[in-house]
Amino acid sequence: MTSRVIPVDPFDLVIFGGTGDLARRKILPGLFRRFCAGQMPPSARIIGAARTDLDAAGYRE
């Protein structure tokens, strides 16, 4: 069975609670799998919003 890729316009996605358990265990890995499968446009942006003050490098850790 082959999966059909439906083209998607570029988008911005804001994840509120971006440092939380749900984002780390489910949402971000799922989005990463979609990106690797070519199901997200390269220009899409994912923005994590949280109460803790982190820069991009701190968030990636």
XYZ file of C-alpha atoms in Angstrom:
61
model
C 0.000 0.000 0.000
C 1.408 3.403 -0.946
C 0.591 6.545 0.958
C -0.646 9.521 -0.996
C 0.892 12.879 -0.117
C -1.562 15.751 -0.284
C 0.188 19.090 -0.872
C -0.188 21.549 1.991
C 0.366 25.306 1.909
C 3.093 26.705 4.205
C 1.785 27.328 7.715
C 2.753 28.426 11.216
C 1.786 26.152 14.110
C 1.896 27.453 17.687
C 2.095 24.822 20.418
C 1.018 26.254 23.764
C 2.760 24.311 26.514
C 5.624 23.542 24.149
C 7.905 22.342 26.958
C 5.276 20.067 28.472
C 5.040 16.308 28.543
C 2.403 16.015 25.811
C 4.414 18.134 23.384
C 7.643 16.231 24.022
C 6.200 12.707 23.958
C 3.477 12.963 21.311
C 3.082 16.206 19.360
C 6.681 17.004 18.380
C 7.661 13.420 17.454
C 4.500 13.142 15.355
C 5.250 16.386 13.547
C 8.830 15.240 12.966
C 7.598 11.997 11.385
C 5.282 13.990 9.085
C 8.211 16.220 8.083
C 10.494 13.236 7.357
C 7.744 11.624 5.275
C 7.514 14.756 3.131
C 4.027 15.580 4.377
C 4.908 19.054 5.650
C 6.225 21.926 3.555
C 9.856 22.858 4.326
C 8.781 26.454 4.984
C 6.311 25.463 7.736
C 7.199 26.871 11.143
C 6.493 25.284 14.519
C 6.516 27.749 17.402
C 6.608 26.484 20.978
C 5.140 28.787 23.625
C 5.738 28.110 27.311
C 5.959 29.860 30.651
C 9.652 29.036 31.026
C 12.141 31.386 29.384
C 14.182 29.402 26.829
C 16.065 30.298 23.686
C 16.079 28.025 20.621
C 19.160 26.087 21.778
C 17.703 25.530 25.252
C 14.433 24.299 23.781
C 16.218 21.769 21.577
C 17.908 20.181 24.589
